PDB file of C-alpha atoms in Angstrom:
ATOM      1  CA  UNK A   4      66.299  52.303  57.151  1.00  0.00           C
ATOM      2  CA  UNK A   5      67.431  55.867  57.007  1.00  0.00           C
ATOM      3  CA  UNK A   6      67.678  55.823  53.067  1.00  0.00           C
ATOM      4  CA  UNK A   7      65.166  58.853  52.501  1.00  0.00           C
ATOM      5  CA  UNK A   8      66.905  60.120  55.108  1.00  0.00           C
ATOM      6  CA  UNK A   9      70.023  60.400  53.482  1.00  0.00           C
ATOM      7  CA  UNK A  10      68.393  61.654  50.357  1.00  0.00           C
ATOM      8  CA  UNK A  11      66.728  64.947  52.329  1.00  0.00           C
ATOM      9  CA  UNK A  12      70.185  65.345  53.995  1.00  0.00           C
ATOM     10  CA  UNK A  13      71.644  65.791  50.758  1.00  0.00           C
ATOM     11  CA  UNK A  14      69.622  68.086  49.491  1.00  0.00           C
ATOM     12  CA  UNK A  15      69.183  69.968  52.238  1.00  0.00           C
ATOM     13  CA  UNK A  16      73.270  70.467  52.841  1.00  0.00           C
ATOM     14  CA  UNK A  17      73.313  71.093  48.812  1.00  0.00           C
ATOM     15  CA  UNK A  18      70.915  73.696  49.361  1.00  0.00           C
ATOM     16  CA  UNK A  19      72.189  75.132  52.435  1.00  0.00           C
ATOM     17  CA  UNK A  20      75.780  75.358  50.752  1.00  0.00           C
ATOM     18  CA  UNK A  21      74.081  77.534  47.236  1.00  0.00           C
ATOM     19  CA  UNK A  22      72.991  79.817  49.672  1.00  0.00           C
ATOM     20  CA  UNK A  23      76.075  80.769  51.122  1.00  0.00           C
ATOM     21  CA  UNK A  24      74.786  78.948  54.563  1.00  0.00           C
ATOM     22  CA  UNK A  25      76.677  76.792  57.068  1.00  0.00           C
ATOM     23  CA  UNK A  26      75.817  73.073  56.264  1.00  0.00           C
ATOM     24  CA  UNK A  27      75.308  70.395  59.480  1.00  0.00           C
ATOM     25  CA  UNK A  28      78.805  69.229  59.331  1.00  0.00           C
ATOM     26  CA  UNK A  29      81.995  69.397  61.350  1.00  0.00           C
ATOM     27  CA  UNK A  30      83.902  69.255  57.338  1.00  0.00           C
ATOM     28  CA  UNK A  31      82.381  69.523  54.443  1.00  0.00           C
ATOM     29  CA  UNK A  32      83.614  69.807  50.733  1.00  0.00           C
ATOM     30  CA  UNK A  33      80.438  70.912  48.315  1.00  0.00           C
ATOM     31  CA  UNK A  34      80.681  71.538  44.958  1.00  0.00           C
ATOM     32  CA  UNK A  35      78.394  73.870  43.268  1.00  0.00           C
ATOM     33  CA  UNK A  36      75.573  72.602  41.599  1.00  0.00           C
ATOM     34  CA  UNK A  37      72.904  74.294  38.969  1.00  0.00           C
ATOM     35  CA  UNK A  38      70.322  72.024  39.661  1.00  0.00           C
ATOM     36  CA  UNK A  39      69.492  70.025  42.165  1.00  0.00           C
ATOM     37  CA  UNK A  40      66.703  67.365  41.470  1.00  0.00           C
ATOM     38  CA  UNK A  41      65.156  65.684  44.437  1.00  0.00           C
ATOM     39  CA  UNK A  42      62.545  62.782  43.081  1.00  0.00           C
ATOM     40  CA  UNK A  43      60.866  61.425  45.954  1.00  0.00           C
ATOM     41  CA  UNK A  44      58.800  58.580  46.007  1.00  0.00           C
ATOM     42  CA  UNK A  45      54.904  58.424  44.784  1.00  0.00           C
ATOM     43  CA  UNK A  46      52.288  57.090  47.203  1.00  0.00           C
ATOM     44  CA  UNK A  47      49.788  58.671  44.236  1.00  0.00           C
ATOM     45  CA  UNK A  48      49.138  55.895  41.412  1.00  0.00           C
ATOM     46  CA  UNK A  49      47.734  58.016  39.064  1.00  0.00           C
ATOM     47  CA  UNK A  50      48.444  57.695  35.179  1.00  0.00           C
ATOM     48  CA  UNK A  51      50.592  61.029  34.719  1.00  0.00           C
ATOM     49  CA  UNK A  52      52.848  60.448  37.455  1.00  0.00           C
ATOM     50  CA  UNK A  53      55.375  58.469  35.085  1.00  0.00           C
ATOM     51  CA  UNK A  54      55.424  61.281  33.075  1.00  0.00           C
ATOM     52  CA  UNK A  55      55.594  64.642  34.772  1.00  0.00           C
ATOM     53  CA  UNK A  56      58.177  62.592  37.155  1.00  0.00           C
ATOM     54  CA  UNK A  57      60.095  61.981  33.946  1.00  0.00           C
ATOM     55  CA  UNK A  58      59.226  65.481  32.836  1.00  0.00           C
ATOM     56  CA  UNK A  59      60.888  66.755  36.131  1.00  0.00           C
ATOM     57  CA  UNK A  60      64.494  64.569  36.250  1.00  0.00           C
ATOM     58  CA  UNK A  61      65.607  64.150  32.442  1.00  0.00           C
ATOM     59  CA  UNK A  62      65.276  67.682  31.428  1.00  0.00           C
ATOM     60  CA  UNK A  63      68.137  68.969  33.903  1.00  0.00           C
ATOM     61  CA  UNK A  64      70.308  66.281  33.010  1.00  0.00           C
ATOM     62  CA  UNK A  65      69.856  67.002  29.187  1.00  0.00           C
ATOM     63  CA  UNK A  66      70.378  70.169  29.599  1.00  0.00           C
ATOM     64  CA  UNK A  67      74.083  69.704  30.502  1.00  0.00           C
ATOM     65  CA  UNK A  68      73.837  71.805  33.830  1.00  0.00           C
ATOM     66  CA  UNK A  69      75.991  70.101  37.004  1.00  0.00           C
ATOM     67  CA  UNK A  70      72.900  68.424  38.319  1.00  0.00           C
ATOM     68  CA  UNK A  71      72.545  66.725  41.690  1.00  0.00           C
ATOM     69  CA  UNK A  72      70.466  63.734  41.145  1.00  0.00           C
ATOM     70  CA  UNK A  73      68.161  62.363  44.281  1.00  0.00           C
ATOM     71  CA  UNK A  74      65.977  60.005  43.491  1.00  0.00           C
ATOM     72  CA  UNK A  75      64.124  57.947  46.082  1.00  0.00           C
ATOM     73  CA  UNK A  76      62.492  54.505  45.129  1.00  0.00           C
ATOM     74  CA  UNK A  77      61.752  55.574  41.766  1.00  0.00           C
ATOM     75  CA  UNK A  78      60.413  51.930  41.046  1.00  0.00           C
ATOM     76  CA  UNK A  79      57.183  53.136  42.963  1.00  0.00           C
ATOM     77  CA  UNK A  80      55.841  54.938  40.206  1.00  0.00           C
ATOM     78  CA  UNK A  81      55.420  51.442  37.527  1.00  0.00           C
ATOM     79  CA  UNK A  82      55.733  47.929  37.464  1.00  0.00           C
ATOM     80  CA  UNK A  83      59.406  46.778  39.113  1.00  0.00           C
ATOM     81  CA  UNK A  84      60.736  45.116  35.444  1.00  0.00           C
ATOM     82  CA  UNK A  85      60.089  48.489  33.723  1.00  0.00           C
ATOM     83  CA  UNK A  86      61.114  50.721  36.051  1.00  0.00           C
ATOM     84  CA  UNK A  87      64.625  49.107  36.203  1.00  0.00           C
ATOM     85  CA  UNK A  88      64.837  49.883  32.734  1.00  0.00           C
ATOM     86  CA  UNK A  89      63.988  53.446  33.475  1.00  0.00           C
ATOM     87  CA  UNK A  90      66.290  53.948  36.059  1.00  0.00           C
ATOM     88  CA  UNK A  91      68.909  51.868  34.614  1.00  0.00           C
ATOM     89  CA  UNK A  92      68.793  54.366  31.964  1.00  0.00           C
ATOM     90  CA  UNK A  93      68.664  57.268  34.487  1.00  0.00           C
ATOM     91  CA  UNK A  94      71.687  56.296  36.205  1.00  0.00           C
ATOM     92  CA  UNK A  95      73.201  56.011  32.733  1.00  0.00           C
ATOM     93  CA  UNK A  96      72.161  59.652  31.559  1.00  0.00           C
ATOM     94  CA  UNK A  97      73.129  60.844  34.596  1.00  0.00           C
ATOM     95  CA  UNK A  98      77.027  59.212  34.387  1.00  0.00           C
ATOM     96  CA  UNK A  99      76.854  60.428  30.661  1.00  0.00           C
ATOM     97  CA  UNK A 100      75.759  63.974  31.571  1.00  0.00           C
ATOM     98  CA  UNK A 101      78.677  64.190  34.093  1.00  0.00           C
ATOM     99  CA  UNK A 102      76.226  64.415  37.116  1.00  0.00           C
ATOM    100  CA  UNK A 103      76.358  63.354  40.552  1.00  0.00           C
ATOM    101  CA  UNK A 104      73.411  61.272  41.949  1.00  0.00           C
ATOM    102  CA  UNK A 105      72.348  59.087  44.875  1.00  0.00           C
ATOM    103  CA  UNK A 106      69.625  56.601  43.367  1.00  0.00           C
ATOM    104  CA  UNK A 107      67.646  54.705  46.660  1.00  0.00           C
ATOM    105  CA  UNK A 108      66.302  51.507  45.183  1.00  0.00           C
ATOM    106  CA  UNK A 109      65.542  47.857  45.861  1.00  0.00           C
ATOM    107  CA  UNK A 110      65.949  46.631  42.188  1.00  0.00           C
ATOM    108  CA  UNK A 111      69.790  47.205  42.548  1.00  0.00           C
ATOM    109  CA  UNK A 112      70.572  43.561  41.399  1.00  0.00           C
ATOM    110  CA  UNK A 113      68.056  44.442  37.989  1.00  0.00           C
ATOM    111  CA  UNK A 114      70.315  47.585  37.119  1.00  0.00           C
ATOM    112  CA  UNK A 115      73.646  45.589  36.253  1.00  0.00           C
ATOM    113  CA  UNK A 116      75.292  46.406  34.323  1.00  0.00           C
ATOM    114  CA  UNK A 117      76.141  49.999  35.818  1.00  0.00           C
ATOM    115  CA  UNK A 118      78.597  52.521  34.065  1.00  0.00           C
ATOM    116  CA  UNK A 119      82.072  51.954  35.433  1.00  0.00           C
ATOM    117  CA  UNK A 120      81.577  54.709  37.680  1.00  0.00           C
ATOM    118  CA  UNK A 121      78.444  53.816  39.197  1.00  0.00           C
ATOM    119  CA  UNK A 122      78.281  52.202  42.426  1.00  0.00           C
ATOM    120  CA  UNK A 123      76.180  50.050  45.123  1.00  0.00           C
ATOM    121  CA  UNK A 124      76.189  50.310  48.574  1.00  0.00           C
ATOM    122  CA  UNK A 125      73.908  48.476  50.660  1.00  0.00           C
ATOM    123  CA  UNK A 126      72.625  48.183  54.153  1.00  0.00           C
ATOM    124  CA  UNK A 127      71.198  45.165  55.771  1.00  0.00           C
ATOM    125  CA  UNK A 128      68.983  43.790  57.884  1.00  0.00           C
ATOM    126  CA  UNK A 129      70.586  41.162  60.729  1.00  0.00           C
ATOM    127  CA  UNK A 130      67.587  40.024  62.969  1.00  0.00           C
ATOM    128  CA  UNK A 131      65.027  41.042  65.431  1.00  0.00           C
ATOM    129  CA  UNK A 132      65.905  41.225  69.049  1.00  0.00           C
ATOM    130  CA  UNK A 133      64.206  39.197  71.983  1.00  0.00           C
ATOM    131  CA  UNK A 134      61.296  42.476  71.899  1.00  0.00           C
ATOM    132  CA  UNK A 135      61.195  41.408  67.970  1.00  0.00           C
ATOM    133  CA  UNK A 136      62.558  45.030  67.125  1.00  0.00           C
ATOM    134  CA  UNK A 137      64.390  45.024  63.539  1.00  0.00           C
ATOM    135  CA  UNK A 138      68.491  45.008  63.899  1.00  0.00           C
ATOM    136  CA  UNK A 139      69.339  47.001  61.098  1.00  0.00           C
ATOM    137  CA  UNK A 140      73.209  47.801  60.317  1.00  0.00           C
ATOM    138  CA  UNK A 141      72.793  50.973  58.924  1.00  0.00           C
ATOM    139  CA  UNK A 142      76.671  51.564  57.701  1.00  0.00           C
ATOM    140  CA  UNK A 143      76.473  50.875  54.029  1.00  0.00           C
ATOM    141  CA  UNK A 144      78.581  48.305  52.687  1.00  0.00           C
ATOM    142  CA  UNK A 145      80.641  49.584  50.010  1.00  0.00           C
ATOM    143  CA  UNK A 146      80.048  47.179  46.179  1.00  0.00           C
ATOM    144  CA  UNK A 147      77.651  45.697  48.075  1.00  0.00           C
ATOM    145  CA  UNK A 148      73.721  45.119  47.046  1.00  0.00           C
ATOM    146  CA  UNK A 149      71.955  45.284  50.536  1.00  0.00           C
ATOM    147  CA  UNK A 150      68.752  43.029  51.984  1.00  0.00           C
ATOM    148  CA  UNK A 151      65.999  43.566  53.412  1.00  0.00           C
ATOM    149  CA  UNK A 152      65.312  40.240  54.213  1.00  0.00           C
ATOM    150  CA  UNK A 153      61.366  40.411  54.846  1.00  0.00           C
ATOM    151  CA  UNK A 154      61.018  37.191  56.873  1.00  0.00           C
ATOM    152  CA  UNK A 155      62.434  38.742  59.616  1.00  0.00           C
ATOM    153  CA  UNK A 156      59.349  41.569  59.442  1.00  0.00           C
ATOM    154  CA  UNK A 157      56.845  38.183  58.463  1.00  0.00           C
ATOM    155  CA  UNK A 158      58.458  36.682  61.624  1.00  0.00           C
ATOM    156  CA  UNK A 159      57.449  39.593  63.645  1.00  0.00           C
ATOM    157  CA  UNK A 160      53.806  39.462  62.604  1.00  0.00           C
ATOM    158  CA  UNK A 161      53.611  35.975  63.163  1.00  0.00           C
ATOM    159  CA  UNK A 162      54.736  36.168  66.800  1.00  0.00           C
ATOM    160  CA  UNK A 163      52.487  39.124  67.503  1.00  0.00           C
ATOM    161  CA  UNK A 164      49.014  38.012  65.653  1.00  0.00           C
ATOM    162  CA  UNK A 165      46.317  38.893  67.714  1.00  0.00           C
ATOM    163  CA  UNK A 166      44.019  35.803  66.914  1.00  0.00           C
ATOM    164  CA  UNK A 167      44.062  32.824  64.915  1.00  0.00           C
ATOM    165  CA  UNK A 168      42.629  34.219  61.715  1.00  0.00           C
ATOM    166  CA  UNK A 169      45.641  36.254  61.841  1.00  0.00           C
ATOM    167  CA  UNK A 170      48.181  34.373  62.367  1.00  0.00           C
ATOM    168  CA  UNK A 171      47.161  31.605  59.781  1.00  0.00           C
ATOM    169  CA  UNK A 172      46.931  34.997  57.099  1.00  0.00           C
ATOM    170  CA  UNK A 173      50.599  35.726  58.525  1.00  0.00           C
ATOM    171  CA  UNK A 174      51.629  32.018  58.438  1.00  0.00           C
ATOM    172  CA  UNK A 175      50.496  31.896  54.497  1.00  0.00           C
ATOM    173  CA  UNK A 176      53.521  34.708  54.004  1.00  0.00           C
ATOM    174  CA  UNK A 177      55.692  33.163  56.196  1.00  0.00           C
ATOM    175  CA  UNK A 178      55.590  30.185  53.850  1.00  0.00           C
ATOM    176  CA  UNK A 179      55.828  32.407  50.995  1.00  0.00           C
ATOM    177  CA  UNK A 180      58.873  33.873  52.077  1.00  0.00           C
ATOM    178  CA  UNK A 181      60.394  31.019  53.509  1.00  0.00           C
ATOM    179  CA  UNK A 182      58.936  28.825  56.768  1.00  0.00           C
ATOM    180  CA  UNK A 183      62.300  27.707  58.038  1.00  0.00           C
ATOM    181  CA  UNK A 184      64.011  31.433  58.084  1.00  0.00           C
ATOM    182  CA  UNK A 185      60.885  32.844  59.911  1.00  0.00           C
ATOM    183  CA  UNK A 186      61.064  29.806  62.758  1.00  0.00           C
ATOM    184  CA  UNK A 187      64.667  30.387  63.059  1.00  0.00           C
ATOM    185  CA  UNK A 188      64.386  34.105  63.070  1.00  0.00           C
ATOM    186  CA  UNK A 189      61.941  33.785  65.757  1.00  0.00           C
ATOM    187  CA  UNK A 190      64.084  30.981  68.002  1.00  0.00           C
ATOM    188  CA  UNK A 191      66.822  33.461  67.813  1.00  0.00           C
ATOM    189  CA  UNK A 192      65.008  36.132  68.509  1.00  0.00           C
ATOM    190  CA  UNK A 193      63.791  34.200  71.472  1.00  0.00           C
ATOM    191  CA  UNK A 194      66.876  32.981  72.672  1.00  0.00           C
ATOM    192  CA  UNK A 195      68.857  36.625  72.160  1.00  0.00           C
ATOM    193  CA  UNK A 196      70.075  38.503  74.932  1.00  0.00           C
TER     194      UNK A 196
END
């Protein structure tokens, strides 16, 4: 969806900028920065990786230093319920440490309430198109929490299963995630021009 994306872009144009170097921009207005912090997100499951990512993002912020904060699906790294709490109270540090982050999560609903100054933007998914690509409007909507909506990627799998095994394992999730909005995903998929 272009959300990691955004994150590298970030950091790259806040590094670029601390150098002295042009930034990929027709206008740009950076402010400096003493730290930039760019948490990406784990594939590694390992028992320290809570830690030394916590070891990496708080001390920055405690610190005091004008800290860019960009943190990528931080609710990778533990179970969802506990690491809202975490980043709830990362997003809070960094709006009490007078920081500037961008915080790429699905668990934006389990963060309320935000600081005043904190807020959502989200992007959503609309369909799939008669080739069952994903329509994804990728212009954030502003106080928005976006969707996903992961019947339309069930929907997909359905219509492609290569055998019947398959497509019964597929047709379990569809169920799970709702049999009516998979069948009319895939009518309108199939009746899209």
């Amino acid at each position: 969806g272009g959300k990691t994306t955004l994150l590298e872009t970030l950091c790259q144009v806040a590094v670029l900028a601390a150098m002295g170097l042009p930034v990929p921009a027709d206008r740009a207005e950076v402010g400096p920065v003493d730290a930039v912090v760019f948490h990406r997100r784990h594939a590694s499951f390992n028992a320290g990786v809570l830690e030394s990512t916590l070891n990496s993002v708080v001390p920055p912020l405690a610190k005091g230093d004008r800290t860019l904060m960009l943190v990528d699906e931080f609710e990778a790294i533990t179970e969802p319920g506990r690491a809202a709490d975490l980043l709830h109270g990362l997003v809070t540090l960094t709006v009490d440490e007078e920081a500037l982050g961008v915080f790429v999560t699905h668990l934006a609903d389990d963060l309320e309430p935000l600081p005043a100054v904190a807020r959502t933007d989200g992007i959503f998914a609309e369909g799939l198109n008669q080739d069952l690509e994903l329509l994804v409007d990728y212009q954030p909507q502003f106080g928005t929490v976006g969707k996903s909506t992961p019947e339309f990627i069930v929907s997909r799998l359905v219509a492609d299963a290569g055998d019947r095994a398959e497509r019964a394992g597929y047709e379990t999730l569809a169920r799970a995630v709702g049999q009516e909005a998979v069948q009319r995903t895939l009518a309108d998929a199939k009746w899209s021009e």
